[in-house]
Amino acid sequence: MNVLVLNLGSSSLKFQIIATDPDRIQKHQDQRLCRGEVERIGGEAIVTFQAGDKAKQKFTAPMRDITSALDYVVRYIVSDKSAVDEIKSTADIHAVGHRVVHGGELFSESALIDNKVLQGIEDCIDLAPLHNPNNIKGIFAARDLLGKDIPQVAVFDTAFHHSISEQAYLFAIPYHLYRRHRIRRYGFHGTSHRYVAFRYRFLRGLTRQQTNIITLHLGNGCSAAAIRGGNSVDTSMGMTPLDGLVMGTRCGDLDPAIVNLIATKEGMSSSEVETLLNTQSGLLGISGLTNDMRVLLAELKEHEDRRVRLAIEVFCYRARKYIGAYLACMGGAEAVVFTGGIGENSPEIRARICDGLQWANLRIDSAKNEATVGREGVITTDDSRLQAYAIPTDEELLIARDTVRVILGLPHPS
Ligand code: ADP
C-alpha cells in the first residue's frame, strides 16, 4: 500500500510516500518512495523534493494556500519530472495518513477519518487553533484530489499520552476550569516518543510491558516522556507545546506570574507575551544569537561566549532535571533514550545532560557516544545500571504503518 503521509504546519507542508503493508512492517522492509517539504505557502513557496535516495531537488512555485500546495505536490509526484517510478497516477496513492496535532481527550489512538472523527478534530480546534484547522483543510484537499473513497487516517500527536493519570495531567488550578475548558496537560510529540520506545524494545528484545524508559525528543521543539510498561505516564509538554524543556525558541517551564509582569513592564498584551515566549525565548532568547544548536556549539568552541554557554547550560540542566524527576515518578527506569535533531546528532549535548547522573549509575561511554550520530546505538558503559541510547525518530514511518493497520483493522503491536 502506498501511503501519502502529510504533516501540515501553519505555512508549511511536509510529505512522504511510504510503501508499506503488514508483511513489510513485520520484516522492517517499508520503502520510502519520496519525501519533501513546501515552505512559505501563501506566496512564492519553496519546494524541496527527494525521490528515494536520489539527489534532492529544490525550486520555487507560487502557492496560494494549503489546498493549492497539496494539489501542486501530488501533480508533481505523478509527473515524469519527479522520477518516482512507482507513482504514475493518483490511483497509485492508496491511502493518506495525517499527523494531527491535537486530539484532546477524544482520541487515544489513530482513527479512520469519517464524519464523526472530522467533527472530533474540529471540536479540538480551540485547543490548537493554529494547527487543527490546517489538518481539516488537508483532509478535504486530499479527498478532492484523490477521490472521496480514498481512506484517510488521523494520527494524533497527543494520543500516546492518553495513558497519563489525573495526578500527572491536572494543573493545580480550580477544578471547574478543567471541567469547563479542558485545561490540563495533554503532551505532544507522542508519535515520536512511541516510535523510539518501540525501536528500543525491538533492539533490546523486550515486550511492551517490559519497557520502562525516559525518552527525550530534542529538536526545535523538545519534550520528555516517562514510559512505564510501554505506556506514557508523564510528559513535559502541557496544554500546549510551550511547557517543559527549554527549546529552540520556546521557554518551557515558567513561573505563570511572569506573563503578567512582562505584559505590564513592557506594555504588551498577554497574547503578545505568549508569542514572545513561543518565538523569542529558549536557546535563541538566552543566547541572543540563534535557536540552532549546531551554531551555538560551534560558537562556544570558537569564542567562549558567555550567553551562548548559558543557553546550552540552561538547556542541559532542564533536561537533566526532568530525567531526575521522572526517575522518581516512575520508581526508576532502565534507559534514557535521546532522539530529535539534537538528541540524535549531538554527542556533546547528550554527554552534558548525563553529566551528573553518575549517582543513578549512568556512565557515558565517550567512544560509543561519539560514534553514535544519526544512527541507533547504546552510548553508556556496559556496567551502567541506567543505560542511555540514541535512536533516530521516524514519525512519518509510524504514521504510514498506523494508516495501514487502521485501514486493515489490525491491532497495535505489543
Ligand atoms: P524539528 O523539531 O523542527 O523536527 P529537528 O528534530 O530537525 O527539528 O531538530 C533541529 C535541531 O537539531 C536544531 O537545533 C539543530 O541545530 C539541531 N541539530 C541538528 N544536527 C545537529 C548536530 N550535529 N549537533 C547539534 N545539533 C544539531
Coordinates of C-alpha atoms and ligand atoms in Angstrom, one line a residue:
M1 CA 0.0 0.0 0.0
N2 CA 1.4 3.4 -1.0
V3 CA 0.6 5.8 1.9
L4 CA 0.9 9.6 1.4
V5 CA 1.9 11.0 4.8
L6 CA 1.0 14.6 5.4
N7 CA 2.2 16.9 8.1
L8 CA 0.7 20.4 7.7
G9 CA 2.1 23.4 9.6
S10 CA 0.6 26.9 9.5
S11 CA 2.5 27.8 6.4
S12 CA 4.3 24.6 5.5
L13 CA 3.6 21.1 4.2
K14 CA 5.8 18.1 4.8
F15 CA 5.0 15.0 2.9
Q16 CA 6.3 11.5 2.2
I17 CA 5.0 8.5 0.3
I18 CA 5.9 5.2 2.0
A19 CA 5.1 1.8 0.6
T20 CA 4.2 -0.5 3.5
D21 CA 1.9 -3.4 4.4
P22 CA 1.6 -5.9 7.2
D23 CA 4.3 -8.1 5.7
R24 CA 6.7 -5.2 5.2
I25 CA 6.0 -4.0 8.7
Q26 CA 6.9 -7.4 10.1
K27 CA 10.1 -7.6 8.2
H28 CA 11.0 -3.8 8.6
Q29 CA 11.0 -3.5 4.8
D30 CA 8.9 -0.4 4.4
Q31 CA 10.1 1.7 1.5
R32 CA 10.3 5.5 1.3
L33 CA 9.4 6.4 -2.3
C34 CA 9.7 10.1 -1.9
R35 CA 9.8 12.9 0.6
G36 CA 9.7 16.7 0.6
E37 CA 8.6 19.9 2.1
V38 CA 6.8 23.1 0.9
E39 CA 7.7 26.2 2.9
R40 CA 6.3 29.7 2.8
I41 CA 2.9 28.7 1.5
G42 CA 0.9 31.9 0.7
G43 CA 3.4 33.4 -1.7
E44 CA 6.4 32.2 -3.7
A45 CA 6.7 28.8 -1.9
I46 CA 10.0 26.9 -1.7
V47 CA 9.7 23.2 -2.6
T48 CA 12.3 20.6 -1.5
F49 CA 11.9 17.2 -3.0
Q50 CA 13.7 13.9 -3.0
A51 CA 12.7 10.7 -4.8
G52 CA 14.0 7.6 -2.9
D53 CA 17.8 8.1 -2.4
K54 CA 18.2 10.3 -5.5
A55 CA 19.6 13.8 -5.4
K56 CA 17.5 16.5 -3.7
Q57 CA 15.7 19.0 -5.9
K58 CA 14.9 22.5 -4.8
F59 CA 12.7 25.0 -6.6
T60 CA 10.1 27.7 -6.1
A61 CA 6.4 28.0 -7.3
P62 CA 3.6 30.3 -6.3
M63 CA 1.1 28.7 -3.9
R64 CA -1.9 30.4 -2.5
D65 CA -2.9 28.1 0.3
I66 CA -2.6 24.5 1.6
T67 CA -5.1 23.2 -0.9
S68 CA -3.1 24.5 -3.8
A69 CA 0.2 23.3 -2.2
L70 CA -1.1 19.8 -1.9
D71 CA -2.5 19.9 -5.4
Y72 CA 0.9 21.0 -6.7
V73 CA 2.8 18.4 -4.8
V74 CA 0.6 15.5 -5.9
R75 CA 0.7 16.6 -9.6
Y76 CA 4.5 16.9 -9.3
I77 CA 4.8 13.4 -7.9
V78 CA 2.8 11.7 -10.6
S79 CA 4.6 13.7 -13.3
D80 CA 7.8 12.4 -15.0
K81 CA 9.8 15.3 -13.5
S82 CA 9.6 13.8 -10.0
A83 CA 11.3 10.5 -11.1
V84 CA 9.2 8.5 -8.6
D85 CA 8.8 5.4 -10.7
E86 CA 6.2 3.7 -8.5
I87 CA 3.7 6.5 -8.7
K88 CA 2.4 7.2 -12.2
S89 CA -1.1 8.4 -11.4
T90 CA -3.1 9.4 -8.4
A91 CA -4.5 5.8 -8.4
D92 CA -1.1 4.6 -7.2
I93 CA -1.7 6.5 -4.0
H94 CA -3.8 4.1 -1.9
A95 CA -4.2 5.9 1.4
V96 CA -3.4 9.1 3.3
G97 CA -2.1 9.4 6.9
H98 CA -2.3 12.8 8.6
R99 CA -0.3 14.0 11.5
V100 CA -2.9 15.8 13.6
V101 CA -1.6 17.9 16.4
H102 CA -4.4 17.8 18.9
G103 CA -6.8 15.0 19.7
G104 CA -7.7 16.4 23.1
E105 CA -9.4 13.9 25.4
L106 CA -11.3 12.3 22.4
F107 CA -8.6 10.3 20.7
S108 CA -6.5 7.7 22.4
E109 CA -5.3 6.1 19.2
S110 CA -5.2 6.7 15.4
A111 CA -8.5 6.8 13.7
L112 CA -10.0 6.2 10.3
I113 CA -11.4 9.6 9.2
D114 CA -15.2 9.7 8.8
N115 CA -17.6 12.4 9.6
K116 CA -17.5 11.7 13.3
V117 CA -13.7 11.8 13.5
L118 CA -13.7 15.0 11.5
Q119 CA -16.1 16.5 14.0
G120 CA -13.8 15.4 16.8
I121 CA -10.8 17.1 15.2
E122 CA -13.0 20.2 14.7
D123 CA -14.1 20.0 18.4
C124 CA -10.4 20.2 19.4
I125 CA -9.8 23.4 17.4
D126 CA -9.9 25.6 20.5
L127 CA -7.1 23.5 22.0
A128 CA -4.9 24.0 18.9
P129 CA -6.2 26.9 16.9
L130 CA -3.2 27.2 14.7
H131 CA -2.9 23.6 13.8
N132 CA -6.1 21.6 13.7
P133 CA -7.8 23.9 11.1
N134 CA -5.0 23.1 8.7
N135 CA -5.4 19.4 9.3
I136 CA -9.0 19.7 8.4
K137 CA -8.1 21.6 5.2
G138 CA -5.6 18.9 4.4
I139 CA -8.2 16.2 4.8
F140 CA -10.7 17.9 2.5
A141 CA -7.9 18.8 0.0
A142 CA -6.8 15.1 -0.2
R143 CA -10.4 14.0 -0.6
D144 CA -10.9 16.4 -3.5
L145 CA -7.7 15.4 -5.1
L146 CA -7.6 11.6 -4.6
G147 CA -11.4 10.9 -4.6
K148 CA -13.9 10.6 -1.8
D149 CA -13.2 6.9 -1.3
I150 CA -9.5 7.3 -0.5
P151 CA -9.1 6.0 3.1
Q152 CA -7.6 8.7 5.3
V153 CA -6.3 8.1 8.9
A154 CA -5.6 10.7 11.6
V155 CA -2.5 10.0 13.8
F156 CA -2.6 12.3 16.8
D157 CA 0.4 13.9 18.5
T158 CA -1.4 13.7 21.8
A159 CA -2.7 10.1 21.6
F160 CA 0.2 8.3 23.1
H161 CA -0.1 10.4 26.3
H162 CA -3.7 9.4 26.8
S163 CA -2.5 6.9 29.4
I164 CA -1.2 9.6 31.9
S165 CA -3.2 9.7 35.1
E166 CA -5.1 12.6 36.6
Q167 CA -2.4 13.2 39.2
A168 CA 0.1 13.9 36.3
Y169 CA -2.3 15.7 33.9
L170 CA -4.2 18.0 36.2
F171 CA -2.8 21.5 36.9
A172 CA -3.4 22.8 40.4
I173 CA -6.0 25.4 39.4
P174 CA -9.7 25.4 40.3
Y175 CA -11.1 22.1 39.1
H176 CA -14.1 23.8 37.3
L177 CA -11.6 25.3 34.8
Y178 CA -10.6 21.8 33.8
R179 CA -14.3 20.8 33.5
R180 CA -15.3 24.0 31.6
H181 CA -12.3 24.5 29.3
R182 CA -10.5 21.1 29.4
I183 CA -7.4 22.9 30.8
R184 CA -5.0 20.0 31.6
R185 CA -1.7 18.5 30.4
Y186 CA -2.1 16.7 27.0
G187 CA 1.5 16.4 25.9
F188 CA 2.8 16.3 22.3
H189 CA 5.5 14.5 20.1
G190 CA 3.5 11.4 21.0
T191 CA 4.3 9.7 17.7
S192 CA 8.0 10.3 18.2
H193 CA 8.1 9.0 21.8
R194 CA 6.1 6.0 20.8
Y195 CA 8.3 5.2 17.8
V196 CA 11.6 5.4 19.8
A197 CA 10.1 3.3 22.6
F198 CA 9.1 0.7 20.0
R199 CA 12.6 0.7 18.5
Y200 CA 14.2 0.5 22.0
R201 CA 12.2 -2.6 22.9
F202 CA 13.0 -4.1 19.5
L203 CA 16.7 -3.5 19.9
R204 CA 16.6 -5.0 23.4
G205 CA 14.3 -7.8 22.6
L206 CA 11.8 -6.7 25.3
T207 CA 8.0 -6.8 25.3
R208 CA 5.9 -3.6 25.5
Q209 CA 5.1 -4.3 29.2
Q210 CA 8.9 -4.6 30.0
T211 CA 9.6 -1.1 28.5
N212 CA 10.5 1.3 31.3
I213 CA 12.3 4.3 29.9
I214 CA 12.6 8.1 29.7
T215 CA 12.5 9.4 26.2
L216 CA 13.9 12.9 25.3
H217 CA 12.9 14.3 22.0
L218 CA 15.3 17.2 21.5
G219 CA 14.7 19.0 18.2
N220 CA 13.5 22.6 17.6
G221 CA 10.7 21.6 19.9
C222 CA 11.7 19.5 22.9
S223 CA 9.9 17.2 25.2
A224 CA 10.5 14.4 27.7
A225 CA 8.2 11.4 28.4
A226 CA 8.2 8.9 31.2
I227 CA 7.2 5.5 29.7
R228 CA 6.3 2.7 32.2
G229 CA 5.1 -0.7 31.0
G230 CA 5.2 0.7 27.5
N231 CA 2.7 3.5 28.3
S232 CA 3.3 7.2 28.7
V233 CA 2.8 8.0 32.4
D234 CA 4.0 11.6 32.3
T235 CA 5.3 14.1 29.8
S236 CA 6.8 17.6 29.8
M237 CA 4.7 19.5 27.3
G238 CA 1.4 20.7 28.7
M239 CA -1.9 22.1 27.4
T240 CA 0.2 23.5 24.5
P241 CA 3.7 22.7 23.3
L242 CA 5.2 25.7 25.2
D243 CA 5.7 23.8 28.5
G244 CA 8.5 21.8 29.9
L245 CA 12.0 21.6 28.4
V246 CA 14.0 24.6 27.0
M247 CA 13.5 24.6 23.2
G248 CA 14.9 26.4 20.2
T249 CA 12.7 29.5 20.6
R250 CA 10.2 28.3 23.4
C251 CA 10.8 28.9 27.1
G252 CA 9.4 25.7 28.6
D253 CA 8.6 25.8 32.4
L254 CA 7.9 29.3 33.6
D255 CA 6.5 31.0 36.7
P256 CA 3.0 31.9 35.4
A257 CA 3.1 35.3 37.2
I258 CA 5.8 36.3 34.7
V259 CA 3.3 36.6 31.9
N260 CA 1.5 39.5 33.6
L261 CA 4.8 41.0 34.8
I262 CA 6.2 41.2 31.3
A263 CA 2.9 42.5 29.9
T264 CA 2.9 45.3 32.5
K265 CA 6.6 46.3 32.3
E266 CA 6.9 46.0 28.5
G267 CA 3.5 47.4 27.6
M268 CA 2.4 44.2 25.8
S269 CA -0.8 42.3 25.6
S270 CA -0.9 38.8 27.1
S271 CA -1.1 37.3 23.6
E272 CA 2.0 39.3 22.6
V273 CA 3.8 37.9 25.6
E274 CA 2.7 34.4 24.6
T275 CA 4.2 35.0 21.1
L276 CA 7.4 36.2 22.8
L277 CA 7.6 33.0 24.9
N278 CA 7.0 30.9 21.8
T279 CA 9.2 32.6 19.3
Q280 CA 11.8 34.8 21.0
S281 CA 12.8 32.6 24.0
G282 CA 14.6 29.3 24.7
L283 CA 18.1 28.9 23.2
L284 CA 17.5 32.0 21.0
G285 CA 16.3 34.1 23.9
I286 CA 19.2 33.4 26.2
S287 CA 22.0 33.4 23.7
G288 CA 20.6 36.4 21.7
L289 CA 22.1 34.7 18.7
T290 CA 20.3 31.7 17.3
N291 CA 18.0 28.7 18.0
D292 CA 20.3 26.4 16.1
M293 CA 22.2 24.2 18.5
R294 CA 24.9 23.4 15.9
V295 CA 25.8 27.1 15.6
L296 CA 25.7 27.5 19.4
L297 CA 28.1 24.6 19.9
A298 CA 30.5 26.0 17.2
E299 CA 30.3 29.5 18.7
L300 CA 31.1 28.2 22.2
K301 CA 34.2 26.4 20.9
E302 CA 35.5 29.3 19.0
H303 CA 34.6 32.3 21.2
E304 CA 33.6 31.0 24.6
D305 CA 30.7 33.5 24.5
R306 CA 29.1 33.7 28.0
R307 CA 25.5 33.9 26.8
V308 CA 25.9 31.0 24.4
R309 CA 27.4 29.0 27.2
L310 CA 24.5 29.9 29.5
A311 CA 21.9 28.9 26.8
I312 CA 23.5 25.5 26.5
E313 CA 23.8 25.1 30.2
V314 CA 20.2 26.0 30.9
F315 CA 19.0 23.7 28.1
C316 CA 21.0 20.7 29.5
Y317 CA 20.3 21.4 33.2
R318 CA 16.5 21.4 32.5
A319 CA 16.7 18.1 30.6
R320 CA 18.7 16.5 33.4
K321 CA 16.2 17.8 36.0
Y322 CA 13.4 16.1 34.1
I323 CA 15.3 12.8 34.0
G324 CA 15.7 13.0 37.8
A325 CA 12.0 13.9 38.3
Y326 CA 10.8 11.1 36.1
L327 CA 13.1 8.5 37.7
A328 CA 11.4 9.5 41.0
C329 CA 7.9 9.4 39.5
M330 CA 8.4 6.1 37.7
G331 CA 10.3 4.4 40.6
G332 CA 13.3 4.0 38.3
A333 CA 13.9 3.3 34.7
E334 CA 16.2 1.1 32.6
A335 CA 17.2 3.6 30.0
V336 CA 17.2 7.2 28.8
V337 CA 16.6 7.4 25.0
F338 CA 17.7 10.5 23.0
T339 CA 16.0 11.5 19.8
G340 CA 15.3 14.5 17.6
G341 CA 17.8 16.6 15.6
I342 CA 19.9 17.4 18.8
G343 CA 19.3 14.1 20.6
E344 CA 20.3 12.0 17.5
N345 CA 23.3 14.1 16.3
S346 CA 25.0 15.8 19.3
P347 CA 27.2 13.6 21.5
E348 CA 28.3 16.7 23.3
I349 CA 24.8 17.7 24.4
R350 CA 23.9 14.1 25.4
A351 CA 27.1 14.0 27.5
R352 CA 26.4 17.4 29.1
I353 CA 22.8 16.3 30.0
C354 CA 24.0 13.0 31.5
D355 CA 27.0 14.6 33.4
G356 CA 25.8 14.5 37.0
L357 CA 23.7 11.3 36.6
Q358 CA 26.6 9.1 37.8
W359 CA 24.6 8.8 41.1
A360 CA 21.9 7.0 39.1
N361 CA 24.7 4.7 37.8
L362 CA 24.5 6.2 34.3
R363 CA 28.0 6.5 32.8
I364 CA 28.5 7.7 29.3
D365 CA 31.0 5.7 27.2
S366 CA 32.7 8.5 25.2
A367 CA 33.8 6.4 22.3
K368 CA 30.3 4.9 21.9
N369 CA 28.7 8.3 22.3
E370 CA 30.9 10.0 19.7
A371 CA 30.3 7.1 17.3
T372 CA 26.5 7.2 17.6
V373 CA 25.5 10.0 15.3
G374 CA 22.4 9.8 13.2
R375 CA 22.0 6.0 13.9
E376 CA 20.7 3.7 16.7
G377 CA 23.0 2.6 19.5
V378 CA 23.8 2.4 23.2
I379 CA 26.0 5.2 24.5
T380 CA 26.7 4.1 28.1
T381 CA 29.3 1.8 29.5
D382 CA 28.3 -1.9 29.8
D383 CA 28.2 -1.7 33.6
S384 CA 25.8 1.3 33.8
R385 CA 22.6 0.3 35.5
L386 CA 20.7 3.2 33.8
Q387 CA 21.6 2.9 30.2
A388 CA 21.4 5.6 27.5
Y389 CA 20.6 5.2 23.8
A390 CA 20.4 7.4 20.8
I391 CA 17.6 6.4 18.4
P392 CA 16.6 8.4 15.4
T393 CA 12.9 9.1 15.3
D394 CA 10.7 8.4 12.3
E395 CA 7.3 9.8 12.8
E396 CA 6.3 9.5 9.2
L397 CA 7.0 5.8 9.2
L398 CA 4.8 5.3 12.2
I399 CA 2.1 7.3 10.6
A400 CA 2.2 5.2 7.5
R401 CA 2.2 2.0 9.5
D402 CA -0.7 3.2 11.6
T403 CA -2.6 4.1 8.5
V404 CA -2.2 0.6 7.1
R405 CA -3.1 -1.0 10.5
V406 CA -6.2 1.1 11.0
I407 CA -7.5 0.6 7.4
L408 CA -7.0 -3.2 7.7
G409 CA -8.4 -3.3 11.3
L410 CA -5.2 -4.8 12.7
P411 CA -4.3 -4.4 16.4
H412 CA -1.4 -2.3 17.6
P413 CA 1.7 -4.5 18.1
S414 CA 2.5 -5.4 21.7
Ligands
ADP1 P1 12.1 19.8 14.4 O1 11.8 19.8 15.9 O2 11.8 21.0 13.7 O3 11.7 18.5 13.7 P2 14.8 18.7 14.3 O4 14.4 17.5 15.0 O5 15.2 18.6 12.9 O6 13.7 19.8 14.4 O7 16.0 19.4 15.2 C1 16.5 20.6 14.8 C2 17.6 20.9 15.9 O8 18.6 19.9 15.8 C3 18.4 22.3 15.6 O9 18.6 23.0 16.8 C4 19.7 21.8 15.0 O10 20.7 22.7 15.3 C5 19.9 20.5 15.8 N1 21.0 19.7 15.2 C6 21.0 19.0 14.1 N2 22.2 18.4 13.9 C7 22.9 18.7 14.9 C8 24.3 18.4 15.3 N3 25.0 17.7 14.6 N4 24.7 18.9 16.5 C9 23.9 19.6 17.3 N5 22.6 20.0 17.0 C10 22.2 19.5 15.8

